[in-house]
PDB file of C-alpha atoms in Angstrom:
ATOM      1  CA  UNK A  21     -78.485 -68.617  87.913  1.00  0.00           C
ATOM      2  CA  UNK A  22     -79.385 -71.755  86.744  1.00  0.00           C
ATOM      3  CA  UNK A  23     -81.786 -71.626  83.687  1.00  0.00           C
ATOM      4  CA  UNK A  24     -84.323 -74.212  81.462  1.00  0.00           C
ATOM      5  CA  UNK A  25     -85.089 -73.648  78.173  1.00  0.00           C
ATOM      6  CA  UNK A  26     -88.265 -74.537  76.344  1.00  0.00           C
ATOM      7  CA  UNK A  27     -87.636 -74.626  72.109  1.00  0.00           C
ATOM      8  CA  UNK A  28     -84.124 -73.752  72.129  1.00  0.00           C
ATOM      9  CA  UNK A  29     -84.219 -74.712  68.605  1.00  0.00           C
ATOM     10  CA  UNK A  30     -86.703 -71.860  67.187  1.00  0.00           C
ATOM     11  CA  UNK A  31     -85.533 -68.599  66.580  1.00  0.00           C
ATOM     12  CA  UNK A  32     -86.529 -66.659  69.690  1.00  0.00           C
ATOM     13  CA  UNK A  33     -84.847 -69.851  71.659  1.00  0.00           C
ATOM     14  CA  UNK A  34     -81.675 -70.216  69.632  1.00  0.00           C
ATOM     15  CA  UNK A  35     -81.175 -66.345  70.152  1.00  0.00           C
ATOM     16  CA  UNK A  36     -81.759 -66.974  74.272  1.00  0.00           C
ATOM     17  CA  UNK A  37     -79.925 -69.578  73.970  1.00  0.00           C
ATOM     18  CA  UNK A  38     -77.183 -67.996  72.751  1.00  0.00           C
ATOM     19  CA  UNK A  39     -77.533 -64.577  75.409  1.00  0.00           C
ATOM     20  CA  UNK A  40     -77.734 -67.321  78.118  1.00  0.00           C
ATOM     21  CA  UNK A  41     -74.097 -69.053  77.309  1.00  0.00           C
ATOM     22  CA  UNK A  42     -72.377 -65.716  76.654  1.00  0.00           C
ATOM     23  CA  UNK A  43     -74.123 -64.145  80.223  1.00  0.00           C
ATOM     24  CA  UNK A  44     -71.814 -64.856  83.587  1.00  0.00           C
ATOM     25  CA  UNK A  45     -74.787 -64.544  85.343  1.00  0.00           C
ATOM     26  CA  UNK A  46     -75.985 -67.663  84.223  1.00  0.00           C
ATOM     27  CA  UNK A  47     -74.007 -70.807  85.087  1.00  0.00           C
ATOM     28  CA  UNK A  48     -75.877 -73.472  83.796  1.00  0.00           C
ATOM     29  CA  UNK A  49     -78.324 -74.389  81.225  1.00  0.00           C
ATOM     30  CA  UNK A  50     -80.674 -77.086  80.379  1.00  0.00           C
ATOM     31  CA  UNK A  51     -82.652 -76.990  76.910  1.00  0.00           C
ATOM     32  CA  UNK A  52     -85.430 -78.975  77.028  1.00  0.00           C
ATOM     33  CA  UNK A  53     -87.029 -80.319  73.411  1.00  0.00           C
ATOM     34  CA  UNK A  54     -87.682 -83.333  71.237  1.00  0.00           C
ATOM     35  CA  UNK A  55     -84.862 -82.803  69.055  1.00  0.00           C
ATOM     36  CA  UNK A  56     -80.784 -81.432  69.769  1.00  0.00           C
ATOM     37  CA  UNK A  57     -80.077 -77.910  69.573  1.00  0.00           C
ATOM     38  CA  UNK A  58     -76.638 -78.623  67.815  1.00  0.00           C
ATOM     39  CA  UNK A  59     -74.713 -76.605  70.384  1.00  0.00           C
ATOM     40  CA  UNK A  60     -71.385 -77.354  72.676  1.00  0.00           C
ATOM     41  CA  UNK A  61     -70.685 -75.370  75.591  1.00  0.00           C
ATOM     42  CA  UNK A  62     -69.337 -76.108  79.156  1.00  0.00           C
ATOM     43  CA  UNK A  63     -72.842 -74.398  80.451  1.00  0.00           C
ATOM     44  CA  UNK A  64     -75.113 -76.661  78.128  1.00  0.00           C
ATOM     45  CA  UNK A  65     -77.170 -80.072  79.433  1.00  0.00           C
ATOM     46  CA  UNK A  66     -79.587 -81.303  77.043  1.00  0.00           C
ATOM     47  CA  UNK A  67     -82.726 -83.263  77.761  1.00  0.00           C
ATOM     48  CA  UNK A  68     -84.443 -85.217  74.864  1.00  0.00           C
ATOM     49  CA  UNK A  69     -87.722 -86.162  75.671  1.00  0.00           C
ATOM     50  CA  UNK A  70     -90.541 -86.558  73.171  1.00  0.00           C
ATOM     51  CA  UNK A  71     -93.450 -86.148  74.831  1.00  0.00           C
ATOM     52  CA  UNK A  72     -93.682 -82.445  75.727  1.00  0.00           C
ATOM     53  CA  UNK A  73     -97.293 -82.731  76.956  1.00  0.00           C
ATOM     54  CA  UNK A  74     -96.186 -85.069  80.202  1.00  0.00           C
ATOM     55  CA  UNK A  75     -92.396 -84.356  81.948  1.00  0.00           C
ATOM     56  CA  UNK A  76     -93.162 -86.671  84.607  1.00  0.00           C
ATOM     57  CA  UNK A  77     -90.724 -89.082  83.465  1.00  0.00           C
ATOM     58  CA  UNK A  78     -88.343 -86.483  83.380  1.00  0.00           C
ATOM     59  CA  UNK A  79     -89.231 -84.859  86.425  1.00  0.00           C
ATOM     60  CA  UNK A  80     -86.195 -85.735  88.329  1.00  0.00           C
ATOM     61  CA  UNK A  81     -83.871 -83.532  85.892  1.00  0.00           C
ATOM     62  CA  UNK A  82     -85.651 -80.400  86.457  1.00  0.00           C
ATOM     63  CA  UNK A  83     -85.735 -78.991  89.764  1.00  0.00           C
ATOM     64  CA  UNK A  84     -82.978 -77.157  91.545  1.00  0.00           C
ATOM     65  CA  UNK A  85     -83.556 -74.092  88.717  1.00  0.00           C
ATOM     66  CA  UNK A  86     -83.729 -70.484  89.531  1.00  0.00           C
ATOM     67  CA  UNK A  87     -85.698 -69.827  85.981  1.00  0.00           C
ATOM     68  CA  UNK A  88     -87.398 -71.123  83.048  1.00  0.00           C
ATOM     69  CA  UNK A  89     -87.145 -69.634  79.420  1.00  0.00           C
ATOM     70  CA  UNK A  90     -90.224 -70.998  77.499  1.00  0.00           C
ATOM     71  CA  UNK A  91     -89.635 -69.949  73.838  1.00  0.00           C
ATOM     72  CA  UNK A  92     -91.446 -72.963  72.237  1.00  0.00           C
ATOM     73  CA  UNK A  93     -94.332 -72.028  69.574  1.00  0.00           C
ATOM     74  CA  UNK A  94     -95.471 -72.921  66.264  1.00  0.00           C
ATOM     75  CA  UNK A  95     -97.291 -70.917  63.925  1.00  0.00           C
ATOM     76  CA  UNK A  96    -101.177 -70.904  63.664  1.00  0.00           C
ATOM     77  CA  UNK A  97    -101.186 -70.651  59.998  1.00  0.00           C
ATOM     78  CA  UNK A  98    -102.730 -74.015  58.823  1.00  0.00           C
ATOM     79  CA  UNK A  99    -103.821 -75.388  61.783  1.00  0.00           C
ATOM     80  CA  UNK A 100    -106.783 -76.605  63.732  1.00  0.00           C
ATOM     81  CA  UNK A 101    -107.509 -74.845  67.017  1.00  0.00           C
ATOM     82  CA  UNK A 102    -107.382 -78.355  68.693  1.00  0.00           C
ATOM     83  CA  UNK A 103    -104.030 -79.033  67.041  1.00  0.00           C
ATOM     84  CA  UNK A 104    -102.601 -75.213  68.112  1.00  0.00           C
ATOM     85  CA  UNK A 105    -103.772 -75.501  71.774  1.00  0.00           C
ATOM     86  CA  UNK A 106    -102.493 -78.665  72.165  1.00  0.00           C
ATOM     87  CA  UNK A 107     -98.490 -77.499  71.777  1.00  0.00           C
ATOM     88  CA  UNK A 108     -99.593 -73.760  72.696  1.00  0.00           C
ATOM     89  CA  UNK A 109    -101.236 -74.126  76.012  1.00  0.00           C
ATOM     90  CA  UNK A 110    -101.077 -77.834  76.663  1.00  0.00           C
ATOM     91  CA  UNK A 111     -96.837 -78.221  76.201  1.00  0.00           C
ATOM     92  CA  UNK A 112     -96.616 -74.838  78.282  1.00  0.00           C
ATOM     93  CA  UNK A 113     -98.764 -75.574  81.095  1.00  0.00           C
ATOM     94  CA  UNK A 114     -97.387 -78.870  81.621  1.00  0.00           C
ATOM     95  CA  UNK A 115     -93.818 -77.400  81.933  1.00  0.00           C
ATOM     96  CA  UNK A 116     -95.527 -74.591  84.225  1.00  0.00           C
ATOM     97  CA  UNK A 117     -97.455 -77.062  86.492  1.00  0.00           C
ATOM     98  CA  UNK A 118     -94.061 -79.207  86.437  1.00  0.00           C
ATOM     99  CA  UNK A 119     -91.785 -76.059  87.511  1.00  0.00           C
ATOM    100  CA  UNK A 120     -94.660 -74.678  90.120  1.00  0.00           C
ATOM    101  CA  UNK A 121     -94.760 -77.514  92.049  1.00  0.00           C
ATOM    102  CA  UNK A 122     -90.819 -78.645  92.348  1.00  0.00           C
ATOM    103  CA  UNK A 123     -89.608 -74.826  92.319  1.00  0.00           C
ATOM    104  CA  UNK A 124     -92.343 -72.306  93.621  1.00  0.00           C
ATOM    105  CA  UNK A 125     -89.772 -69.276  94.070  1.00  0.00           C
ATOM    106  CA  UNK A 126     -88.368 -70.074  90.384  1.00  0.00           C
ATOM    107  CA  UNK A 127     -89.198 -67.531  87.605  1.00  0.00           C
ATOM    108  CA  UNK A 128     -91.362 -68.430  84.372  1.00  0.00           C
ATOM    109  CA  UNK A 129     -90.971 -66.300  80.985  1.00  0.00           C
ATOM    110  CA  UNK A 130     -93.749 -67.513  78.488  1.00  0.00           C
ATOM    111  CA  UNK A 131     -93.127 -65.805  74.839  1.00  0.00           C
ATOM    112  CA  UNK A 132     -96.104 -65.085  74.089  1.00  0.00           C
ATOM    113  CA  UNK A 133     -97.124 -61.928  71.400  1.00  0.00           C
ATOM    114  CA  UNK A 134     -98.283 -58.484  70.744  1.00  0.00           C
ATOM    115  CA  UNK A 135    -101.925 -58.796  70.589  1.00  0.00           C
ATOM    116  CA  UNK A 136    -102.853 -61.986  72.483  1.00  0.00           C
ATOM    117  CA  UNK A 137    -106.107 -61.788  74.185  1.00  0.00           C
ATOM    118  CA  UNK A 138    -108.065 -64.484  75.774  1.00  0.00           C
ATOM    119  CA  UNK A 139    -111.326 -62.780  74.388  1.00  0.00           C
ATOM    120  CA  UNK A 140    -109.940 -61.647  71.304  1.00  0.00           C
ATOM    121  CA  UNK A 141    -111.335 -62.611  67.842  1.00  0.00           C
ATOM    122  CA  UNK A 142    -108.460 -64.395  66.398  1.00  0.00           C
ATOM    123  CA  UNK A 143    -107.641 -68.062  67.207  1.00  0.00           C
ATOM    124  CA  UNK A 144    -104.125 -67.749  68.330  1.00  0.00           C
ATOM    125  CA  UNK A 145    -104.548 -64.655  70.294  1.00  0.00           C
ATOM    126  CA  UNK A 146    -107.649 -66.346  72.571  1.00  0.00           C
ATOM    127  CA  UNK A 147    -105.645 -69.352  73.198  1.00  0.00           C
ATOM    128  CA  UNK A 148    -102.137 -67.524  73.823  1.00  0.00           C
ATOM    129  CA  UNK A 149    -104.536 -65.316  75.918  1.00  0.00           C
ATOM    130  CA  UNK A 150    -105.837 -68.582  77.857  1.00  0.00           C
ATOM    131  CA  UNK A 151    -102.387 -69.822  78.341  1.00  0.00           C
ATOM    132  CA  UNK A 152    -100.659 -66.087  79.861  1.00  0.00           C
ATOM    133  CA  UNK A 153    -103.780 -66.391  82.637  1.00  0.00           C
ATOM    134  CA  UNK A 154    -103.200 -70.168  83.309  1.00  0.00           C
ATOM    135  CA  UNK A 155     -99.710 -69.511  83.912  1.00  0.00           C
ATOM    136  CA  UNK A 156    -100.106 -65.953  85.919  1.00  0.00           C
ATOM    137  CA  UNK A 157    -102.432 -67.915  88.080  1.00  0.00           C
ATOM    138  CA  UNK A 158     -99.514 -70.393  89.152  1.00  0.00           C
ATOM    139  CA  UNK A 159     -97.777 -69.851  92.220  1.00  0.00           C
ATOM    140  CA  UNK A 160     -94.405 -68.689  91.020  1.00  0.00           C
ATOM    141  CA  UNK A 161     -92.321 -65.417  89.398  1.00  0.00           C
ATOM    142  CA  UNK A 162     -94.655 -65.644  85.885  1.00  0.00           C
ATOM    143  CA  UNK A 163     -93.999 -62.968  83.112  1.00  0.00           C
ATOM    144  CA  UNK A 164     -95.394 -62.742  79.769  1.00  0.00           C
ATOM    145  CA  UNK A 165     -93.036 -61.383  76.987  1.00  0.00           C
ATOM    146  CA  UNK A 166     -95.428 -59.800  74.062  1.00  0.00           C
ATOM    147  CA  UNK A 167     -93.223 -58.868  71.513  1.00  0.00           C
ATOM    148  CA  UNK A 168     -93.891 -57.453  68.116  1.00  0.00           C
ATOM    149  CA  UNK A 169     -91.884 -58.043  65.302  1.00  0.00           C
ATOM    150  CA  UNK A 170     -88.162 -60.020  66.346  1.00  0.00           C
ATOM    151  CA  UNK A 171     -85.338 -59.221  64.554  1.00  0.00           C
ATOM    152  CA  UNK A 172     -83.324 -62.601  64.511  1.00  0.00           C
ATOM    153  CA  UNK A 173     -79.429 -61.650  65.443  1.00  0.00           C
ATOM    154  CA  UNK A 174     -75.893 -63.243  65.152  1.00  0.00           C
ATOM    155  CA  UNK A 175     -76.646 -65.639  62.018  1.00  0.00           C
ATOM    156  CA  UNK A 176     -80.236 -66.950  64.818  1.00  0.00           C
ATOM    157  CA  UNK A 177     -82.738 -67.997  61.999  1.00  0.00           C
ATOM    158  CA  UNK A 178     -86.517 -69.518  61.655  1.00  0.00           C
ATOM    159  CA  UNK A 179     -87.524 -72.729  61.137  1.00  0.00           C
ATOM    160  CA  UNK A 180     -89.873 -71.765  59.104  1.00  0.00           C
ATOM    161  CA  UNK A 181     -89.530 -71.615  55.318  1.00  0.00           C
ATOM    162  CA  UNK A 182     -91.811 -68.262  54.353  1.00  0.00           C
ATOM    163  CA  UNK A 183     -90.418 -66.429  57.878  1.00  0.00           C
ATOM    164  CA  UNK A 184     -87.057 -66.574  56.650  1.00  0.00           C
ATOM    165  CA  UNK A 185     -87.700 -65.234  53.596  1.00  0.00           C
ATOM    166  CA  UNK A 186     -89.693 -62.403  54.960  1.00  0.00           C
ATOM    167  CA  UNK A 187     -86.649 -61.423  57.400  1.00  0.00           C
ATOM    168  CA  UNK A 188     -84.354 -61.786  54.918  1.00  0.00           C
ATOM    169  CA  UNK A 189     -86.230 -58.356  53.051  1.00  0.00           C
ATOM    170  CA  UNK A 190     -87.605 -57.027  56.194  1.00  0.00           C
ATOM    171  CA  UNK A 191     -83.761 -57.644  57.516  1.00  0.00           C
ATOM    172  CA  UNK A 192     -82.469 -54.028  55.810  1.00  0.00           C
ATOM    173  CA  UNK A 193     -85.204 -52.115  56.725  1.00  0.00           C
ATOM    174  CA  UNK A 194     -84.666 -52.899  60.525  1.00  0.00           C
ATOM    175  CA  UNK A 195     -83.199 -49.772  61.578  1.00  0.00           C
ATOM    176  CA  UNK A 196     -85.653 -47.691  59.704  1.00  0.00           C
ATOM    177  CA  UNK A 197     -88.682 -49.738  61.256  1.00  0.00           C
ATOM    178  CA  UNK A 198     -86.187 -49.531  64.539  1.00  0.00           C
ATOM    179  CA  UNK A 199     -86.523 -45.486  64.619  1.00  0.00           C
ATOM    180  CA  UNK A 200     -90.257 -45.051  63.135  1.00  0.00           C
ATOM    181  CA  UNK A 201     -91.594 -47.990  65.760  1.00  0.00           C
ATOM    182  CA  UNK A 202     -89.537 -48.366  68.660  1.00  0.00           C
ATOM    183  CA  UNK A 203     -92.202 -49.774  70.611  1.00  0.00           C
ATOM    184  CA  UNK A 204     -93.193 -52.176  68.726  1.00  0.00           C
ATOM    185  CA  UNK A 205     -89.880 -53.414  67.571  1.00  0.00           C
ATOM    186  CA  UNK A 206     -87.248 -56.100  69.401  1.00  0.00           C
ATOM    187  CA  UNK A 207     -84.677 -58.090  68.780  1.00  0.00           C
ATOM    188  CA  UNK A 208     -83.531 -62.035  69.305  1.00  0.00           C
ATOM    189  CA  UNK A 209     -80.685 -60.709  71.597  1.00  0.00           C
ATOM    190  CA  UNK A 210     -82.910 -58.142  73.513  1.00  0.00           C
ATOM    191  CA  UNK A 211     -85.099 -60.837  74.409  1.00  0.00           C
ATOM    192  CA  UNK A 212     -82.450 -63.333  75.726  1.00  0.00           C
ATOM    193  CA  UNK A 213     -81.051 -60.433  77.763  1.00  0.00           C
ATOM    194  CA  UNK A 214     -83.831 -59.092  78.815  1.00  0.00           C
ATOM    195  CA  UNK A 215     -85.590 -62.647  79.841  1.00  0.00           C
ATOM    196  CA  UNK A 216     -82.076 -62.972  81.959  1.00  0.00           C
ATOM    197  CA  UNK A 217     -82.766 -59.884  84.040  1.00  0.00           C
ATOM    198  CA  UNK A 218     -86.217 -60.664  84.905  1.00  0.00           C
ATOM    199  CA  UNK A 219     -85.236 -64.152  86.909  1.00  0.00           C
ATOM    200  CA  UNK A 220     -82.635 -61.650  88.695  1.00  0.00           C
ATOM    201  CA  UNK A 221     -83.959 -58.850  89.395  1.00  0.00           C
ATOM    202  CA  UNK A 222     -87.928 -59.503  87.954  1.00  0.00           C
ATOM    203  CA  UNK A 223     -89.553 -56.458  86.311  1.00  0.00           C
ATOM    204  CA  UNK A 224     -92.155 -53.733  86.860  1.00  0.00           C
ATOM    205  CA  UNK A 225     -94.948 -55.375  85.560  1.00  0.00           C
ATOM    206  CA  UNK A 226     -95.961 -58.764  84.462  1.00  0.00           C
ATOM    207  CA  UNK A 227     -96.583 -58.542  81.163  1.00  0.00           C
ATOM    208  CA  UNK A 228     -93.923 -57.044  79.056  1.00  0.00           C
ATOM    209  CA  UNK A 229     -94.476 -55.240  75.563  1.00  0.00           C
ATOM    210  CA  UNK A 230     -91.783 -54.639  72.816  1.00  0.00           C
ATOM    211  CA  UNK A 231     -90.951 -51.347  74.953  1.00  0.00           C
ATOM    212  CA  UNK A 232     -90.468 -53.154  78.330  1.00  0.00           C
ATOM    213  CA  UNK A 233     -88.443 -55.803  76.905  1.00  0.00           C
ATOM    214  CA  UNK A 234     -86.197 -53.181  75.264  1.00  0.00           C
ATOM    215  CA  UNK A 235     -85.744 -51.214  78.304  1.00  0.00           C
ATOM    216  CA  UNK A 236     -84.909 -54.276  80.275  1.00  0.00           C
TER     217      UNK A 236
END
């Protein structure tokens, strides 16, 4: 398979990232972002391009893919709702609409989260909500992955200053949270694995939970 990835350079992408190069059965990757991911590999392209809200000057470098891995997100902490749905649903739907229209049979993976809701009472679960239904309404292979709390994997860390810290103590009590919760618990490398069965094989339903992901 041949595969895109959306914000290889956030946790949940670097981990995908990394499950995609080590995978035979994908033979290609392209990471699409504003910024490199500061990885070499036979497999890898990368595309700069700084406008994430409009690919069509980019257009031309994205079809011929079997699926799309969109792992780009940003916390809502601090931010306006304007200012979250702009990278939340307007950078996803313009890769969506982009990858729709040049590669209907392709498969989509949004990461989305446990909890999102389009009617919900919290910001960033109505407009994660918003964005799972625009994409589920486009006509190719759409899943949403919802997981709960990510263990990052294989040295994969966040961006973000206070998340590292808090997986740096939550880091020890993994397996303990991994027996009391196990479905509500994933990992960075059970997400890029899982993400690269669904574009071969696709998946029961299409929205996937902690447990689904897990199982795939």
């Amino acid at each position: 398979m041949r595969v895109i990835i959306f914000g290889a350079t956030g946790m949940v992408g670097r981990g995908v990232l990394r499950e995609c190069l080590l995978d035979e059965r994908v033979t290609a990757v392209l990471t699409v972002g504003r910024s490199p991911t500061g990885t070499v590999h036979p497999k890898l392209r990368e595309l700069l391009h700084s406008d994430l809200s409009d690919l069509s000057a980019v257009e031309g470098e994205l079809s011929g893919y079997d699926a799309c891995f969109f792992c780009l997100g940003v916390s809502a902490a601090g931010m306006s709702e304007q200012d979250y749905r702009r990278v939340t649903y307007d950078y996803t739907l313009a890769a969506g609409t982009t990858l729709a229209r040049l590669s209907p049979s392709s498969t989509f993976v949004y990461v989305s989260g446990a909890g999102t809701d389009e009617h919900g009472r919290a910001m960033w679960a109505r407009v994660k909500g918003a964005t799972e239904n625009a994409l589920l309404a486009l006509p190719f292979h759409a899943y949403m992955f919802r997981p709960g709390y990510i263990q990052p994997m294989h040295g994969v860390t966040s961006r973000t200053r206070w998340y590292r810290l808090a997986y740096v103590v939550a880091a020890p009590l993994y397996p303990l949270l991994r027996r009391l919760f196990p479905a509500a618990v994933t990992t960075t490398e059970r997400i890029g694995q899982a993400m690269i069965t669904v574009a071969e094989r696709g998946a029961p339903e299409r929205i996937l939970g902690p447990a689904a992901i897990n199982a795939l």
